[in-house]
Coordinates of N, CA and C and ligand atoms in Angstrom, one line a residue:
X247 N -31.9 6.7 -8.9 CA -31.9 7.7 -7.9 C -30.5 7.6 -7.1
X248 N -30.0 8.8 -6.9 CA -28.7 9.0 -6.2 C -28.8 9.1 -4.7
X249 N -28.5 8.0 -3.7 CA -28.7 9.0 -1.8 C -27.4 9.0 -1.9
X250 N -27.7 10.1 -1.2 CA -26.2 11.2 -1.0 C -26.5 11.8 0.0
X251 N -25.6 12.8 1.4 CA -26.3 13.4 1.7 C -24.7 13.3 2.7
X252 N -25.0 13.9 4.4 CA -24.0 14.0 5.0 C -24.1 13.0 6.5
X253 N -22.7 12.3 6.9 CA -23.3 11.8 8.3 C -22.1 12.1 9.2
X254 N -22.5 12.1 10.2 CA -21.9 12.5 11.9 C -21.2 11.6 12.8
X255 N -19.7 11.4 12.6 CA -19.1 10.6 13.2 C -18.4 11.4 14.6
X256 N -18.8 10.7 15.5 CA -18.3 11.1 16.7 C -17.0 11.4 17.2
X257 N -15.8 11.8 17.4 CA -14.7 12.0 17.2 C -13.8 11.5 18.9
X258 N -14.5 12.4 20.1 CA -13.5 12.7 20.9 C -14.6 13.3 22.0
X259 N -14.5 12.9 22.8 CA -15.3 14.0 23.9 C -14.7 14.0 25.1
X260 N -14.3 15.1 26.1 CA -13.4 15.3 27.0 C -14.4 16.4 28.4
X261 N -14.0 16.7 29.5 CA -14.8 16.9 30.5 C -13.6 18.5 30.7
X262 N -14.2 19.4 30.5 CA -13.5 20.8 31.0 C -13.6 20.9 32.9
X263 N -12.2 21.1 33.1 CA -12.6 20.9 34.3 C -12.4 22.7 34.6
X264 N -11.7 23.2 33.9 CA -11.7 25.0 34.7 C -13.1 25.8 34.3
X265 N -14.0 25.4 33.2 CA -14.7 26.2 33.0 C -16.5 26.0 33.4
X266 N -17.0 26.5 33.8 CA -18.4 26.6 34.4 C -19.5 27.1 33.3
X267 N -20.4 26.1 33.9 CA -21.9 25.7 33.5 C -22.3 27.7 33.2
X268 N -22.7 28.4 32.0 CA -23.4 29.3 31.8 C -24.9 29.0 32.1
X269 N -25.8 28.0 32.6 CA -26.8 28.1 32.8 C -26.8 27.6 34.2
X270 N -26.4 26.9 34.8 CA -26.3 26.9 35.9 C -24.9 27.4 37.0
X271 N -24.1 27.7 36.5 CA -22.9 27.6 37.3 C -22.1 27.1 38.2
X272 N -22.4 25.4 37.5 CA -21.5 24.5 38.2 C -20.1 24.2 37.2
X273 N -19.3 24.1 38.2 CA -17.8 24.1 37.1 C -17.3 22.9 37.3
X274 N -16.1 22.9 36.2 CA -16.1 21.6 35.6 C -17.2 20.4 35.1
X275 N -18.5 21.0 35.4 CA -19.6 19.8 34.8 C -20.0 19.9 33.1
X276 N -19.1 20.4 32.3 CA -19.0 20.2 31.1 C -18.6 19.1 30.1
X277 N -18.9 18.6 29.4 CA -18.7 17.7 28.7 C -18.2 17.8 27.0
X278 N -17.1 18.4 26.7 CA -17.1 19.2 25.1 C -16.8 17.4 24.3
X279 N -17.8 17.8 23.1 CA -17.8 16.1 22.7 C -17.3 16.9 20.4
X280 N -16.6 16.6 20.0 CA -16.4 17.3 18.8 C -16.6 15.8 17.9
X281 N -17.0 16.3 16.9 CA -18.0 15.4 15.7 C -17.5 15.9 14.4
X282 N -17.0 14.4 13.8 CA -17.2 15.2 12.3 C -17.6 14.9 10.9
X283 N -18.7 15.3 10.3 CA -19.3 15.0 8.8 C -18.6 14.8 8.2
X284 N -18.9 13.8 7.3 CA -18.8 13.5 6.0 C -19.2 13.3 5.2
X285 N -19.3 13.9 3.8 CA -20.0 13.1 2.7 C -20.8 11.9 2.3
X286 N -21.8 11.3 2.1 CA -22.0 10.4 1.6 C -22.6 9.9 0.5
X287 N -22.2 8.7 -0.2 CA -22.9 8.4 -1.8 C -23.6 6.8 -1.3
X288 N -24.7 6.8 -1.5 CA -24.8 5.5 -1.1 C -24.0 4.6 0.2
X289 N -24.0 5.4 1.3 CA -23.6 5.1 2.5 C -22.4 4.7 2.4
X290 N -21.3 5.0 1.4 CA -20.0 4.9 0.9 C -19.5 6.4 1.2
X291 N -18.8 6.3 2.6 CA -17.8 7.7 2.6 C -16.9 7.8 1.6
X292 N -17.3 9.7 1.5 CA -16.7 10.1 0.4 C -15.1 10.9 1.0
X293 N -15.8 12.1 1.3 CA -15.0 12.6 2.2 C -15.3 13.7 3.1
X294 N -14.5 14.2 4.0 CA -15.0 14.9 5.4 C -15.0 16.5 4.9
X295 N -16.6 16.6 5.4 CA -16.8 18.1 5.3 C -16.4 19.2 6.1
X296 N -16.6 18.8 7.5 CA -16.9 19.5 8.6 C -16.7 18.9 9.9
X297 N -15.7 19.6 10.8 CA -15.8 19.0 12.3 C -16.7 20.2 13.0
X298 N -17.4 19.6 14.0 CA -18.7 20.2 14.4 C -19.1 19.5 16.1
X299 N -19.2 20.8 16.9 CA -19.3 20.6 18.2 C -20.6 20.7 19.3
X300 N -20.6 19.9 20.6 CA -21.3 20.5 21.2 C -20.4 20.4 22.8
X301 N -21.2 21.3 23.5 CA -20.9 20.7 24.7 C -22.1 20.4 25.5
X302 N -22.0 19.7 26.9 CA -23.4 18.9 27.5 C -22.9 19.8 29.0
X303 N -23.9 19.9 30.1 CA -23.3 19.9 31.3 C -24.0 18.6 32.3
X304 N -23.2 18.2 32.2 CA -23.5 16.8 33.1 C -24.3 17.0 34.7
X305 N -24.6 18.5 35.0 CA -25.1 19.0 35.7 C -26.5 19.0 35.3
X306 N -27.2 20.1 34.7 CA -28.2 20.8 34.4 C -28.6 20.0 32.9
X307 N -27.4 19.5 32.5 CA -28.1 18.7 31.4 C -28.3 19.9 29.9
X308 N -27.7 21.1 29.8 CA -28.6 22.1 29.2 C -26.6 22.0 28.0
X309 N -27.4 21.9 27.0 CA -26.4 21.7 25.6 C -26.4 23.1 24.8
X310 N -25.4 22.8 24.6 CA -24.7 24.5 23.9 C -24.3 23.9 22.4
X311 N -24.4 24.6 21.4 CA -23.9 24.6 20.1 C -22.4 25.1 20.0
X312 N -21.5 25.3 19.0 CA -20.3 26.3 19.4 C -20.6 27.7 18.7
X313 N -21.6 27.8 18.9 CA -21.7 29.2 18.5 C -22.7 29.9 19.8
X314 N -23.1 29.3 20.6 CA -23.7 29.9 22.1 C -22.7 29.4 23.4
X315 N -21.6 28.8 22.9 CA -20.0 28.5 24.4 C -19.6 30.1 24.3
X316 N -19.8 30.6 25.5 CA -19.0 31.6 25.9 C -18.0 31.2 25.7
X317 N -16.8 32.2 25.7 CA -15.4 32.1 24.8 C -14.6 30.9 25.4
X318 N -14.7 31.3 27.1 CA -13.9 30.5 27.6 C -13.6 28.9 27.1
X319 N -15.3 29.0 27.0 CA -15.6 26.8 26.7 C -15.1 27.1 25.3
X320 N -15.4 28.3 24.2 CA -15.2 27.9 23.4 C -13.7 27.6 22.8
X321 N -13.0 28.2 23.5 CA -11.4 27.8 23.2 C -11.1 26.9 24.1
X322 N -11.3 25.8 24.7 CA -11.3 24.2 25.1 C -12.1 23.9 24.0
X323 N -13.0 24.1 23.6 CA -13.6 23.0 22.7 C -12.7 23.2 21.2
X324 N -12.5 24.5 21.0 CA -11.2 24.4 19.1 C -9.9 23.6 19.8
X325 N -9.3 24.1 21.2 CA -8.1 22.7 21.4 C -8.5 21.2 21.0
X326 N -9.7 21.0 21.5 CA -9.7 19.6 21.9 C -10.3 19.2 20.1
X327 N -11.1 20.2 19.5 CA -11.2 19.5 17.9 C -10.4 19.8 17.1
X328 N -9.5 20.5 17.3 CA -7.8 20.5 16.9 C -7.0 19.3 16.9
X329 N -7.4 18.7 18.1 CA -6.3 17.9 18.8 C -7.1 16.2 18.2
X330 N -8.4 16.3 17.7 CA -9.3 15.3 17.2 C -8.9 14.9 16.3
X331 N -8.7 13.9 15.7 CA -8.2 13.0 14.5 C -9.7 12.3 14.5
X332 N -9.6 12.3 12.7 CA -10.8 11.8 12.3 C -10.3 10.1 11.9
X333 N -11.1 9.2 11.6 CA -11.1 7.7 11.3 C -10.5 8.2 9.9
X334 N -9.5 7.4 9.3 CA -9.4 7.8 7.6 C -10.5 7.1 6.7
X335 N -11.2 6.2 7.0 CA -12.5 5.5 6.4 C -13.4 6.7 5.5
X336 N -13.2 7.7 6.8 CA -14.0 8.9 6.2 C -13.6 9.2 4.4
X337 N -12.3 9.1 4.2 CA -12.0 9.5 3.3 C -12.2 8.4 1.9
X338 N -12.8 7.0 2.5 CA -12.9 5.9 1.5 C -13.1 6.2 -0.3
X339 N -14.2 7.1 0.0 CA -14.8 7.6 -1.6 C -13.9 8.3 -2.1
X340 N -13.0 8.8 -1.4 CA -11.9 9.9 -2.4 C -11.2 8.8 -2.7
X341 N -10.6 8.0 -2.0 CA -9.4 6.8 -2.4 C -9.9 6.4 -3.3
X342 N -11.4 5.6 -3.5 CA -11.3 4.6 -4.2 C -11.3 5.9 -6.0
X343 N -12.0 6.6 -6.0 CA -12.1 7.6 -6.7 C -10.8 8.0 -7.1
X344 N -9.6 8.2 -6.4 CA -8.4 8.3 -6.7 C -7.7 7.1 -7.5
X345 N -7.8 5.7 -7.1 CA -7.4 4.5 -7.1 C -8.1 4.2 -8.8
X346 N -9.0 4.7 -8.9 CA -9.9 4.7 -10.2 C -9.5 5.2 -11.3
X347 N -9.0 6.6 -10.8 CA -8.8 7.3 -12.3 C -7.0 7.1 -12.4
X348 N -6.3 6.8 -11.4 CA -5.2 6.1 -11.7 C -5.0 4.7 -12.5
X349 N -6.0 3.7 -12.3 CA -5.8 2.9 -12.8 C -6.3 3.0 -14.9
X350 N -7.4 4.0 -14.7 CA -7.5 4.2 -16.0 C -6.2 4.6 -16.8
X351 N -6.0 6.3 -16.1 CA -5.0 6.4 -16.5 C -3.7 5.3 -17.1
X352 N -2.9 4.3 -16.4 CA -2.4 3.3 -16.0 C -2.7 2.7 -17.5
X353 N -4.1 2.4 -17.3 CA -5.0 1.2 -18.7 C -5.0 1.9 -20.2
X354 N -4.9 3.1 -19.7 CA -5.0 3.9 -21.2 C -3.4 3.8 -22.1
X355 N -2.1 3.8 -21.1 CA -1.1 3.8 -21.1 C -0.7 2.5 -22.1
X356 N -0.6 1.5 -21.0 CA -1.2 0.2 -21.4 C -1.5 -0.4 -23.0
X357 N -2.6 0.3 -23.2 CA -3.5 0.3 -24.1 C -2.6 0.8 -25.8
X358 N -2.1 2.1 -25.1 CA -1.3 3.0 -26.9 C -0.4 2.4 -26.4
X359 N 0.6 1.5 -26.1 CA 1.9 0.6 -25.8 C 1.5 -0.3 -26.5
X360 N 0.6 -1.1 -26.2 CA 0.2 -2.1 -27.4 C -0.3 -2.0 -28.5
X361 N -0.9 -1.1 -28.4 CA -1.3 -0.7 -30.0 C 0.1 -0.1 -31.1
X362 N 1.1 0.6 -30.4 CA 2.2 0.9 -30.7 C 3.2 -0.3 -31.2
X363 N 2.8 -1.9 -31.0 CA 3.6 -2.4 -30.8 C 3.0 -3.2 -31.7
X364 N 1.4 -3.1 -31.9 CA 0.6 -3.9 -33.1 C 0.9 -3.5 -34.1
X365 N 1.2 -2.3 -34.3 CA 1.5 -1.1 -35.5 C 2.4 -1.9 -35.9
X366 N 3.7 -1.7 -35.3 CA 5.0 -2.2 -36.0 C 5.4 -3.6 -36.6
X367 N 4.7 -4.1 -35.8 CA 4.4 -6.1 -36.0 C 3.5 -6.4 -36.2
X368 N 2.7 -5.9 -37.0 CA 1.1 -6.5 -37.3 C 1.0 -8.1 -37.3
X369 N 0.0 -8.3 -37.2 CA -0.5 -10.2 -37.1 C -2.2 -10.1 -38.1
X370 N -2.2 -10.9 -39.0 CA -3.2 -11.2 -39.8 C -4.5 -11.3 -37.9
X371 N -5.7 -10.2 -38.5 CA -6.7 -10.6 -37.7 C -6.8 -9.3 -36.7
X372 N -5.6 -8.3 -36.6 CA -5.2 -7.5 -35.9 C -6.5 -6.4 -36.9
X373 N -7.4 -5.6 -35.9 CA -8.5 -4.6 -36.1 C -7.9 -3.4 -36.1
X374 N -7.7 -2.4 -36.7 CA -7.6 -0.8 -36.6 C -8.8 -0.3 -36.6
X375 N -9.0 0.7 -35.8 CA -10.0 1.3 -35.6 C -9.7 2.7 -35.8
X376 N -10.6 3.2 -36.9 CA -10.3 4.8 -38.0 C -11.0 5.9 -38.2
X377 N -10.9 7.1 -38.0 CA -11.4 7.9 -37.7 C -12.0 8.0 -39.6
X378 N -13.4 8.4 -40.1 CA -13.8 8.6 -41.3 C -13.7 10.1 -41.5
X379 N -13.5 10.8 -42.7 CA -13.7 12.3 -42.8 C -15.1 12.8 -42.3
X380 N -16.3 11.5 -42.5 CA -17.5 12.4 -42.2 C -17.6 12.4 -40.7
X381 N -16.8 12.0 -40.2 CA -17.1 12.1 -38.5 C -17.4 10.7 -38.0
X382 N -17.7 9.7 -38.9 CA -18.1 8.6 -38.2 C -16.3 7.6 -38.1
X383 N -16.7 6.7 -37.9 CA -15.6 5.2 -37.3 C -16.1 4.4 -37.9
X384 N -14.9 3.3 -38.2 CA -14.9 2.0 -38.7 C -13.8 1.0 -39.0
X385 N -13.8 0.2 -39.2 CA -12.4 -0.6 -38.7 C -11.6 -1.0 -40.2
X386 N -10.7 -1.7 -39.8 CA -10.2 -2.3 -40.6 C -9.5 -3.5 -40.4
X387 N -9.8 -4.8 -41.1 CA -9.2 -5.7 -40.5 C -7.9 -6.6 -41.1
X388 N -6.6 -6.9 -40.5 CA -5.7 -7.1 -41.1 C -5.9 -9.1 -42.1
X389 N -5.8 -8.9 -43.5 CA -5.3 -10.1 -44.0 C -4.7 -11.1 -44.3
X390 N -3.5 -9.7 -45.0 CA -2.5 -10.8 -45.1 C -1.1 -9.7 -44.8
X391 N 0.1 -10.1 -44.3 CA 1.3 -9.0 -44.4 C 2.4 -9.3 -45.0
X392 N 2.7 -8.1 -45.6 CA 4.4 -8.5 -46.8 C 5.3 -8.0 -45.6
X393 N 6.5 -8.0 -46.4 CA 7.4 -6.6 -45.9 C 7.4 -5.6 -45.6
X394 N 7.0 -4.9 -46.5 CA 6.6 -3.2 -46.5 C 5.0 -3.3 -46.0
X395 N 4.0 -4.0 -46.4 CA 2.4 -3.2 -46.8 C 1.8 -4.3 -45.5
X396 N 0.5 -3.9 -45.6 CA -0.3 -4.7 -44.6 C -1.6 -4.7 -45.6
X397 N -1.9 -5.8 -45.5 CA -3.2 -5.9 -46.4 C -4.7 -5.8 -45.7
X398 N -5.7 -5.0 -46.0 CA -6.9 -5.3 -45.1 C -8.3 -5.4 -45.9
X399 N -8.9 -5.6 -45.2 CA -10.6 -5.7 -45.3 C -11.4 -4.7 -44.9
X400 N -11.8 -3.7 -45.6 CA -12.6 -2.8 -44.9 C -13.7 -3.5 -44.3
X401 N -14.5 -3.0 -43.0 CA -15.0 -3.1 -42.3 C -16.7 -2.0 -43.4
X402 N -17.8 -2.9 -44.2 CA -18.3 -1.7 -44.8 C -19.5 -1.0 -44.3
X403 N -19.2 -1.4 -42.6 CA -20.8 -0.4 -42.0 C -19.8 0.6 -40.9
X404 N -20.6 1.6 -41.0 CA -19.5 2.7 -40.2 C -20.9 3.3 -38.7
X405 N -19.9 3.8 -37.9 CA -20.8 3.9 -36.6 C -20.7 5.5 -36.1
X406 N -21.1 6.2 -35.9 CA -21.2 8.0 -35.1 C -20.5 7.8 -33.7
X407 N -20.8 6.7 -33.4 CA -20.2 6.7 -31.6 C -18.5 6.2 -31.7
X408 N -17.5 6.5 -31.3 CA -16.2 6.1 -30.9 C -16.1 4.4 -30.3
X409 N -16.9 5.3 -29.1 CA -17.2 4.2 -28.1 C -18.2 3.1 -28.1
X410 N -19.0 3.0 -29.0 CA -19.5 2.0 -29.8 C -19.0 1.0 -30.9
X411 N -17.8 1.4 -31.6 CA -17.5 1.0 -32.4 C -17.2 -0.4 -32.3
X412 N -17.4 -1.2 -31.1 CA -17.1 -3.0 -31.3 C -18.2 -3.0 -31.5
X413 N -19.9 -2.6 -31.5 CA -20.5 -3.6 -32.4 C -20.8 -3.6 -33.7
X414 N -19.6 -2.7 -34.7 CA -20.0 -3.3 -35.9 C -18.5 -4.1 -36.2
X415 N -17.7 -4.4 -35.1 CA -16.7 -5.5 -35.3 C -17.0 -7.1 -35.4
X416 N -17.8 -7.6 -36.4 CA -18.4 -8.7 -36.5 C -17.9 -9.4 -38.5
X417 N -17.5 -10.4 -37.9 CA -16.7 -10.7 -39.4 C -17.7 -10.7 -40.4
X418 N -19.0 -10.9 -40.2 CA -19.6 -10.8 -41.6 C -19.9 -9.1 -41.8
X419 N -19.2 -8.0 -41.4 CA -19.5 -7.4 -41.5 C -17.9 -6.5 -42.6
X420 N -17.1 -7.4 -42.8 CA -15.6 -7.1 -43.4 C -16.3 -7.5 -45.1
X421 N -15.7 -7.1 -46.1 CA -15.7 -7.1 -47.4 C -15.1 -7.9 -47.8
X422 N -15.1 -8.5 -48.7 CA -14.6 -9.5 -49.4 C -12.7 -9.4 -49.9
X423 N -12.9 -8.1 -50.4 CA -12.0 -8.0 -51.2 C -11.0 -7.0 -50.0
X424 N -9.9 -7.4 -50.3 CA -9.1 -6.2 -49.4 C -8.1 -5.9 -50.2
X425 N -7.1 -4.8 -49.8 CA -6.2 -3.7 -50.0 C -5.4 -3.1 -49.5
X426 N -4.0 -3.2 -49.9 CA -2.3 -2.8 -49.1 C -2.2 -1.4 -48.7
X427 N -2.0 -1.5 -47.8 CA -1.2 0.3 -47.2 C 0.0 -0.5 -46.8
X428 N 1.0 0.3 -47.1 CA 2.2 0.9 -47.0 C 2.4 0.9 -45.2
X429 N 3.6 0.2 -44.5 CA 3.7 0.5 -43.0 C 4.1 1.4 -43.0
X430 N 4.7 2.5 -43.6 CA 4.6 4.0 -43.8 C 3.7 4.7 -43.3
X431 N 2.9 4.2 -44.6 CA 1.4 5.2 -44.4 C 0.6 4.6 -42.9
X432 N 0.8 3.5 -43.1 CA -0.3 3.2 -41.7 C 0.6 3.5 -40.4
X433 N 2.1 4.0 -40.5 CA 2.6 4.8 -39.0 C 1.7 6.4 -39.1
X434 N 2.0 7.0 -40.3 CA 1.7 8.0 -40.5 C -0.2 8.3 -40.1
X435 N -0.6 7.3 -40.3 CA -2.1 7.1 -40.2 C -2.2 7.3 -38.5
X436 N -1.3 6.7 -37.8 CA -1.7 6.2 -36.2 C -1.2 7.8 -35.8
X437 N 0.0 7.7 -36.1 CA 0.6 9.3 -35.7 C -0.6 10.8 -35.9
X438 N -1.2 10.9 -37.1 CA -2.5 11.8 -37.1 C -3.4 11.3 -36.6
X439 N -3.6 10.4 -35.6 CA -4.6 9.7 -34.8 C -5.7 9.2 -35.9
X440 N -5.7 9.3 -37.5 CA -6.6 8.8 -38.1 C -7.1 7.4 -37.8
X441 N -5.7 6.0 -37.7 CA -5.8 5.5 -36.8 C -5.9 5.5 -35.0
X442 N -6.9 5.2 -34.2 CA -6.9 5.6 -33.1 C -6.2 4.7 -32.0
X443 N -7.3 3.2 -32.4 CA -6.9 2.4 -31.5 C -6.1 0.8 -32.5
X444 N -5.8 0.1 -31.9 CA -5.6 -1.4 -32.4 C -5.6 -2.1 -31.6
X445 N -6.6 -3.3 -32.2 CA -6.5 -4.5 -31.2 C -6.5 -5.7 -31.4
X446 N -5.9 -6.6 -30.5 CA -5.6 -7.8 -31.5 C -6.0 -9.0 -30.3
Ligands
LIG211 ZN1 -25.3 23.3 33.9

């Protein structure tokens, strides 16, 4: 189960001194206090919805929304939540959620740099992982390497998921016999993405 939901951080509250009580008519006894929501995922600020007001009269005690402040209170109370600065904590769940898909981003990068770099210099033991015509994946594991060719071991169980594909990366699961491709063909292979990933 997901709690989610919104919470009310207090911002700024300030005492109007020109404008008067609409229920009693004592002036200056107002209190404009501005507030403002945020998001929340598991009590992890996400980010700020809404600044949101009241005023009090420290007189009569009788609380106004900002949508029952006659005008006057109501333009002291948009200055003063204008003039409100929120905590930036509020915004924690966007950062870290920012900080996140940056670092993926970042990892993915990372990731086809090395594999670009396994391509060219293969090492006996190095895995390609291959897109099959029927839709499924499966690997391939490097042998032995000449000059030109790279020798491998088919991998002979195949998987539907992408993102599955390390658990049929298990050595008793490679073939006995293996077979040369051409560093041609296996650039040519990574470039149509038939090849997708390599890992070593
Ligand atoms: Zn009052």
């Amino acid at each position: 189960m997901i709690i989610y939901g919104g919470k009310t951080v207090h911002l700024k509250s300030e005492r109007s001194k020109t404008t008067t009580c609409p229920s009693c008519g004592t002036q200056g006894s107002l209190i404009l206090s501005v507030y403002r929501v945020h998001a929340h995922v598991f009590w992890i600020p996400l980010f700020p919805i809404a600044k949101k007001g009241t005023s009090q009269c420290q007189h009569c005690k009788n609380v106004l929304k900002t949508k029952e402040m006659p005008e006057s209170v109501k333009r002291e109370y948009d200055n003063l939540k204008n003039n409100a600065k929120g905590p930036i904590w509020q915004f924690a769940g966007l950062g870290l959620i920012v900080v996140l898909i940056t670092w993926g981003i970042y990892a993915g990068r990372e990731d086809k740099k090395l594999a670009l770099e396994y391509l060219v210099s293969p090492w006996v033991g190095d895995i390609y992982e291959y897109k099959i015509k029927t839709g499924s994946y499966s690997t391939l594991k490097v042998m032995s390497v000449s000059n030109d060719s790279v020798f491998v071991s088919p991998n002979e169980y195949e998987i539907s998921r992408m993102s599955k594909i390390y658990k049929i990366n298990t050595p008793k699961n490679y073939s006995e016999s293996s077979y040369g491709i051409s560093k041609n063909k296996l650039k040519e292979m990574y470039d149509s993405g038939e090849i997708f990933d390599i890992n070593r």
